[in-house]
């Protein structure tokens, strides 16, 4: 309502229709300053306090803001409406009048006090908020409220400026900037706990979908070589890649099935190089180790497809070592490792590169 009335043509239309000059200005200040401060503050109090503590605090604040609103109306009425011309900038063009100056100072003091309390509560309780999006919302709200205070200071300064012979309209740009940025941040902060988790869920779904697609070539070749790794027979490749249902579970199953496939192919992969490199070479990075793993896997799949018997185990392979292909300490780590292997494996499938070529194309660590 306040921003609607702030549109000059709307405010002028209200004054003309009702025949009361500057009534639109009063509506802007009561709805956009006093009422909105009370509403925002009440909502924040219910966020940070239990209901039995919040209700008394809210009642006190509403009563106080109600008294401010009544006093503002009395001052506005005392400033006169009969025979007075409408002022496009009511506060700035009448700040030299004592009654309007008192009205202005009461308005900005109440508005600034409400915004300061919102900023204080937001910062204080954001530190203790358990949910990430609630914490972000409180911080965002407190920043928006602090920016709103700049508008209040600018308006209060007008009282001093007119007495010094200055024209407050010269820096009126502060008003739309502080109001626009302030309301955007406050509204965003208050609504963030409701839409923020959905944003996180959407981002996680996209990340899972991308990971699922990147793992498909690696999984598909392992499945063709070792069909028993699949929990259920897969759908045709196109359907399998575009099916969206229960994506989180399907990605989890895909990681397990790839691990089972890699273990099944272990006898065909021979001895593993160590992560520390050979002949004085620097230790391999994770990407280099993944490239080596992908190249060895490709050779193993060719050997199995050609019915060649697996090589005799020796070295770390004989001892059951698992240095390059290792199970991560957690699911996220395991998924990240397999994505590195899948990326290197896709490069081999596309270009037919061997192990050395794949390693050479991996950027050096650091």
Coordinates of C-alpha atoms in Angstrom, one line a residue:
X1 CA 0.0 0.0 0.0
X2 CA 2.8 2.4 0.9
X3 CA 4.7 1.9 -2.4
X4 CA 1.4 2.2 -4.3
X5 CA 0.6 5.5 -2.6
X6 CA 4.2 6.6 -3.1
X7 CA 3.5 6.8 -6.9
X8 CA 2.9 10.5 -7.5
X9 CA -0.1 9.9 -9.8
X10 CA -1.8 7.6 -7.3
X11 CA -1.2 9.9 -4.3
X12 CA -2.4 12.9 -6.2
X13 CA -5.5 10.9 -7.3
X14 CA -6.3 10.0 -3.8
X15 CA -6.1 13.6 -2.6
X16 CA -8.2 14.8 -5.5
X17 CA -10.8 12.1 -5.1
X18 CA -11.3 12.6 -1.4
X19 CA -10.8 16.3 -1.5
X20 CA -8.2 16.3 1.2
X21 CA -4.8 17.6 0.3
X22 CA -1.8 15.6 1.5
X23 CA -4.0 12.7 2.7
X24 CA -1.9 10.4 0.5
X25 CA 1.2 11.5 2.3
X26 CA -0.3 10.6 5.6
X27 CA -1.3 7.2 4.2
X28 CA 2.3 6.6 3.0
X29 CA 3.8 7.4 6.4
X30 CA 1.3 5.4 8.5
X31 CA 1.3 2.3 6.2
X32 CA 4.9 2.4 5.1
X33 CA 6.5 3.6 8.3
X34 CA 4.5 2.9 11.4
X35 CA 2.4 -0.1 10.4
X36 CA 5.0 -1.9 8.4
X37 CA 7.6 -1.4 11.2
X38 CA 5.1 -2.9 13.7
X39 CA 4.2 -5.8 11.4
X40 CA 7.8 -6.7 10.6
X41 CA 8.8 -6.4 14.3
X42 CA 5.9 -8.5 15.4
X43 CA 6.8 -11.2 12.9
X44 CA 10.4 -11.2 14.0
X45 CA 9.5 -11.4 17.7
X46 CA 7.5 -14.5 17.0
X47 CA 10.5 -16.0 15.1
X48 CA 12.9 -15.5 18.0
X49 CA 10.8 -15.9 21.1
X50 CA 8.4 -18.7 22.2
X51 CA 4.7 -17.8 21.8
X52 CA 4.1 -17.3 25.5
X53 CA 6.9 -14.7 25.6
X54 CA 6.2 -13.2 22.2
X55 CA 2.6 -12.2 22.7
X56 CA 3.3 -9.7 25.6
X57 CA 6.2 -8.2 23.7
X58 CA 4.1 -7.8 20.5
X59 CA 1.2 -6.3 22.4
X60 CA 3.5 -3.7 23.9
X61 CA 5.0 -2.8 20.6
X62 CA 1.7 -2.6 18.8
X63 CA 0.3 -0.3 21.5
X64 CA 3.3 1.9 21.3
X65 CA 3.1 2.1 17.5
X66 CA -0.6 2.7 17.7
X67 CA 0.0 5.8 20.0
X68 CA 2.6 7.0 17.5
X69 CA 0.1 6.7 14.7
X70 CA -2.6 8.6 16.6
X71 CA -0.2 11.4 17.5
X72 CA 1.0 11.6 13.8
X73 CA -2.6 12.0 12.7
X74 CA -3.2 14.7 15.2
X75 CA -0.1 16.6 14.1
X76 CA -1.0 16.1 10.4
X77 CA -4.5 17.5 11.1
X78 CA -3.1 20.4 13.1
X79 CA -0.9 21.3 10.2
X80 CA -4.0 22.1 8.4
X81 CA -5.9 20.7 5.4
X82 CA -8.6 23.3 4.6
X83 CA -7.5 25.7 1.8
X84 CA -4.0 24.3 1.7
X85 CA -2.5 23.3 -1.5
X86 CA -1.2 19.8 -2.0
X87 CA 2.6 19.3 -1.6
X88 CA 4.1 16.7 -3.9
X89 CA 6.9 16.4 -1.3
X90 CA 5.0 16.9 1.9
X91 CA 7.7 16.4 4.4
X92 CA 10.5 18.3 2.5
X93 CA 8.4 21.2 1.4
X94 CA 6.8 21.8 4.8
X95 CA 9.8 20.9 7.1
X96 CA 10.1 24.6 7.9
X97 CA 6.7 24.6 9.7
X98 CA 7.1 23.6 13.4
X99 CA 4.0 21.3 13.4
X100 CA 5.2 19.4 10.3
X101 CA 8.7 19.3 11.6
X102 CA 7.4 17.6 14.8
X103 CA 5.3 15.2 12.7
X104 CA 8.4 14.4 10.6
X105 CA 10.7 13.8 13.6
X106 CA 8.1 11.6 15.3
X107 CA 7.6 9.6 12.1
X108 CA 11.2 9.0 11.4
X109 CA 12.0 8.3 15.1
X110 CA 9.4 5.6 15.3
X111 CA 10.3 4.2 12.0
X112 CA 14.1 4.2 12.8
X113 CA 13.4 2.7 16.3
X114 CA 11.5 -0.2 14.7
X115 CA 14.1 -0.8 12.1
X116 CA 16.9 -0.7 14.7
X117 CA 15.1 -3.2 16.9
X118 CA 14.7 -5.5 13.9
X119 CA 18.3 -5.2 13.0
X120 CA 19.3 -5.9 16.6
X121 CA 17.1 -9.0 17.0
X122 CA 18.1 -10.3 13.6
X123 CA 21.8 -10.1 14.2
X124 CA 21.5 -11.4 17.8
X125 CA 19.4 -14.5 17.1
X126 CA 21.0 -15.3 13.7
X127 CA 24.0 -16.5 15.6
X128 CA 21.9 -19.1 17.5
X129 CA 19.7 -20.1 14.7
X130 CA 19.9 -23.8 14.0
X131 CA 18.6 -23.9 10.5
X132 CA 20.9 -22.4 7.8
X133 CA 18.1 -20.6 5.9
X134 CA 16.7 -19.2 9.0
X135 CA 20.1 -17.8 9.9
X136 CA 20.5 -16.3 6.5
X137 CA 17.1 -14.8 6.6
X138 CA 17.7 -13.1 9.9
X139 CA 21.0 -11.7 8.7
X140 CA 19.4 -10.5 5.5
X141 CA 16.5 -8.9 7.4
X142 CA 18.9 -7.1 9.8
X143 CA 20.9 -5.7 6.9
X144 CA 17.7 -4.4 5.2
X145 CA 16.5 -2.8 8.4
X146 CA 19.8 -1.1 8.8
X147 CA 19.6 0.3 5.3
X148 CA 16.1 1.6 6.0
X149 CA 17.6 3.7 8.9
X150 CA 19.5 5.7 6.3
X151 CA 16.2 6.9 4.9
X152 CA 15.1 8.0 8.4
X153 CA 18.3 9.9 8.9
X154 CA 18.0 11.5 5.5
X155 CA 14.4 12.6 6.4
X156 CA 15.4 13.9 9.8
X157 CA 18.3 15.9 8.3
X158 CA 15.8 17.8 6.2
X159 CA 14.6 19.6 9.3
X160 CA 18.1 20.9 9.9
X161 CA 18.8 21.5 6.2
X162 CA 15.8 23.9 5.7
X163 CA 16.8 25.9 8.7
X164 CA 20.3 26.3 7.1
X165 CA 18.8 27.4 3.8
X166 CA 19.6 24.1 2.0
X167 CA 17.2 22.3 -0.3
X168 CA 16.7 18.6 0.8
X169 CA 15.4 17.8 -2.6
X170 CA 18.9 18.0 -3.9
X171 CA 19.8 14.6 -2.3
X172 CA 16.3 13.1 -2.5
X173 CA 17.9 10.2 -4.5
X174 CA 18.8 8.7 -1.1
X175 CA 15.1 8.0 -0.4
X176 CA 14.3 5.6 -3.3
X177 CA 17.6 3.9 -3.0
X178 CA 17.4 3.2 0.7
X179 CA 13.7 2.4 0.6
X180 CA 14.1 0.1 -2.5
X181 CA 17.1 -1.8 -1.2
X182 CA 15.8 -1.9 2.3
X183 CA 12.4 -3.3 1.5
X184 CA 13.9 -5.8 -0.9
X185 CA 16.3 -7.2 1.7
X186 CA 13.7 -7.2 4.5
X187 CA 11.1 -9.0 2.4
X188 CA 13.7 -11.4 1.1
X189 CA 14.9 -12.1 4.6
X190 CA 11.5 -12.7 6.1
X191 CA 10.5 -15.1 3.3
X192 CA 13.9 -16.9 3.0
X193 CA 13.1 -19.7 5.5
X194 CA 10.1 -20.7 3.4
X195 CA 11.7 -20.8 -0.1
X196 CA 15.3 -21.3 0.9
X197 CA 15.1 -25.0 1.7
X198 CA 13.3 -25.6 -1.6
X199 CA 16.1 -23.8 -3.4
X200 CA 18.6 -26.1 -1.7
X201 CA 16.6 -29.1 -2.6
X202 CA 16.4 -28.0 -6.2
X203 CA 20.2 -27.4 -6.3
X204 CA 20.8 -30.8 -4.8
X205 CA 18.5 -32.4 -7.3
X206 CA 20.4 -30.8 -10.2
X207 CA 23.7 -31.8 -8.7
X208 CA 22.5 -35.4 -8.4
X209 CA 21.1 -35.4 -11.9
X210 CA 24.4 -34.2 -13.3
X211 CA 26.3 -36.7 -11.3
X212 CA 23.9 -39.5 -12.5
X213 CA 24.5 -38.6 -16.1
X214 CA 28.2 -38.4 -15.8
X215 CA 28.4 -41.8 -14.1
X216 CA 26.3 -43.5 -16.8
X217 CA 29.0 -44.4 -19.4
X218 CA 31.2 -45.9 -16.7
X219 CA 28.3 -47.8 -15.1
X220 CA 27.0 -48.9 -18.5
X221 CA 30.3 -50.5 -19.5
X222 CA 30.6 -52.2 -16.1
X223 CA 27.1 -53.5 -16.3
X224 CA 27.7 -55.0 -19.7
X225 CA 30.8 -56.8 -18.4
X226 CA 29.2 -57.8 -15.0
X227 CA 25.4 -57.7 -15.3
X228 CA 24.9 -59.0 -11.8
X229 CA 25.9 -55.7 -10.3
X230 CA 22.5 -54.2 -11.1
X231 CA 19.8 -54.5 -8.4
X232 CA 17.1 -54.5 -11.0
X233 CA 17.4 -54.9 -14.8
X234 CA 17.9 -51.4 -16.2
X235 CA 15.5 -49.7 -18.7
X236 CA 16.7 -48.9 -22.2
X237 CA 19.6 -46.4 -22.2
X238 CA 17.5 -43.4 -23.2
X239 CA 14.8 -44.1 -20.7
X240 CA 17.4 -44.9 -18.0
X241 CA 19.1 -41.5 -18.5
X242 CA 16.0 -39.3 -18.6
X243 CA 14.0 -41.0 -15.8
X244 CA 13.7 -38.6 -12.9
X245 CA 11.9 -40.6 -10.2
X246 CA 13.6 -41.1 -6.9
X247 CA 16.9 -39.7 -8.2
X248 CA 18.7 -39.7 -4.9
X249 CA 18.2 -43.4 -4.3
X250 CA 19.1 -44.2 -7.9
X251 CA 22.3 -42.3 -7.7
X252 CA 23.2 -44.0 -4.4
X253 CA 22.5 -47.4 -6.1
X254 CA 24.6 -46.4 -9.0
X255 CA 27.6 -45.6 -6.8
X256 CA 27.2 -49.0 -5.1
X257 CA 26.9 -50.8 -8.4
X258 CA 30.0 -49.1 -9.9
X259 CA 31.9 -50.1 -6.8
X260 CA 30.7 -53.7 -7.1
X261 CA 31.7 -53.6 -10.8
X262 CA 35.2 -52.3 -10.0
X263 CA 35.7 -55.0 -7.4
X264 CA 34.6 -57.6 -9.9
X265 CA 37.0 -56.3 -12.5
X266 CA 39.9 -56.2 -10.0
X267 CA 41.4 -59.6 -11.1
X268 CA 41.7 -58.3 -14.7
X269 CA 43.4 -55.0 -13.7
X270 CA 46.8 -56.3 -12.5
X271 CA 49.0 -54.7 -10.0
X272 CA 48.2 -51.1 -9.0
X273 CA 50.7 -48.2 -9.1
X274 CA 51.3 -46.5 -5.9
X275 CA 50.0 -43.0 -5.2
X276 CA 53.6 -41.8 -4.4
X277 CA 54.7 -42.3 -8.0
X278 CA 57.7 -44.2 -9.3
X279 CA 61.4 -43.5 -10.1
X280 CA 61.4 -40.2 -8.1
X281 CA 58.3 -38.8 -9.8
X282 CA 56.1 -36.5 -7.6
X283 CA 53.1 -38.1 -5.9
X284 CA 50.0 -38.4 -8.1
X285 CA 47.1 -36.1 -7.5
X286 CA 43.5 -37.4 -7.1
X287 CA 42.8 -36.6 -10.7
X288 CA 45.9 -38.4 -11.9
X289 CA 45.0 -41.4 -9.8
X290 CA 41.5 -41.4 -11.3
X291 CA 43.0 -41.2 -14.8
X292 CA 45.2 -44.2 -14.1
X293 CA 42.2 -46.1 -12.7
X294 CA 40.1 -45.4 -15.7
X295 CA 42.8 -46.5 -18.1
X296 CA 43.4 -49.7 -16.2
X297 CA 39.7 -50.4 -16.1
X298 CA 39.4 -49.9 -19.8
X299 CA 42.2 -52.5 -20.4
X300 CA 40.5 -54.8 -18.0
X301 CA 37.2 -54.6 -19.8
X302 CA 38.8 -55.3 -23.1
X303 CA 40.6 -58.3 -21.6
X304 CA 37.3 -59.7 -20.1
X305 CA 35.5 -59.0 -23.4
X306 CA 38.2 -61.0 -25.2
X307 CA 37.9 -63.9 -22.8
X308 CA 41.5 -63.4 -21.8
X309 CA 42.3 -64.9 -18.4
X310 CA 43.1 -62.4 -15.6
X311 CA 46.8 -61.9 -15.0
X312 CA 48.4 -63.7 -12.0
X313 CA 48.1 -61.4 -8.9
X314 CA 51.4 -59.9 -7.7
X315 CA 52.6 -57.1 -5.5
X316 CA 49.8 -55.1 -3.9
X317 CA 47.2 -56.9 -5.9
X318 CA 48.3 -60.2 -4.4
X319 CA 48.1 -58.7 -0.9
X320 CA 44.7 -57.3 -1.6
X321 CA 45.9 -53.7 -1.8
X322 CA 43.5 -51.0 -3.0
X323 CA 45.5 -47.8 -3.3
X324 CA 44.1 -46.2 -6.5
X325 CA 40.6 -47.5 -6.3
X326 CA 39.7 -46.9 -2.7
X327 CA 36.3 -46.7 -1.0
X328 CA 35.9 -43.2 0.3
X329 CA 35.3 -42.5 4.0
X330 CA 31.8 -41.3 3.2
X331 CA 29.3 -41.2 0.4
X332 CA 30.1 -37.7 -0.7
X333 CA 33.8 -38.6 -0.9
X334 CA 33.1 -41.8 -2.8
X335 CA 30.8 -40.0 -5.2
X336 CA 33.5 -37.4 -5.9
X337 CA 36.1 -40.0 -6.5
X338 CA 33.9 -42.0 -8.9
X339 CA 33.1 -38.8 -10.8
X340 CA 36.8 -38.2 -11.4
X341 CA 37.1 -41.8 -12.6
X342 CA 34.0 -41.4 -14.8
X343 CA 35.4 -38.2 -16.4
X344 CA 38.7 -39.8 -17.2
X345 CA 36.9 -42.9 -18.5
X346 CA 34.7 -40.8 -20.8
X347 CA 37.8 -39.2 -22.2
X348 CA 39.3 -42.7 -23.0
X349 CA 36.1 -43.9 -24.6
X350 CA 35.8 -40.8 -26.7
X351 CA 39.4 -40.5 -27.9
X352 CA 40.9 -43.9 -27.3
X353 CA 43.7 -42.5 -25.1
X354 CA 45.9 -44.8 -23.2
X355 CA 46.9 -44.5 -19.5
X356 CA 49.9 -42.2 -20.2
X357 CA 48.0 -39.9 -22.5
X358 CA 45.2 -39.5 -20.0
X359 CA 47.6 -38.7 -17.2
X360 CA 49.5 -36.2 -19.3
X361 CA 46.3 -34.2 -19.9
X362 CA 45.5 -34.0 -16.2
X363 CA 46.6 -30.5 -14.9
X364 CA 49.3 -30.6 -12.3
X365 CA 48.3 -30.1 -8.7
X366 CA 49.1 -26.6 -7.4

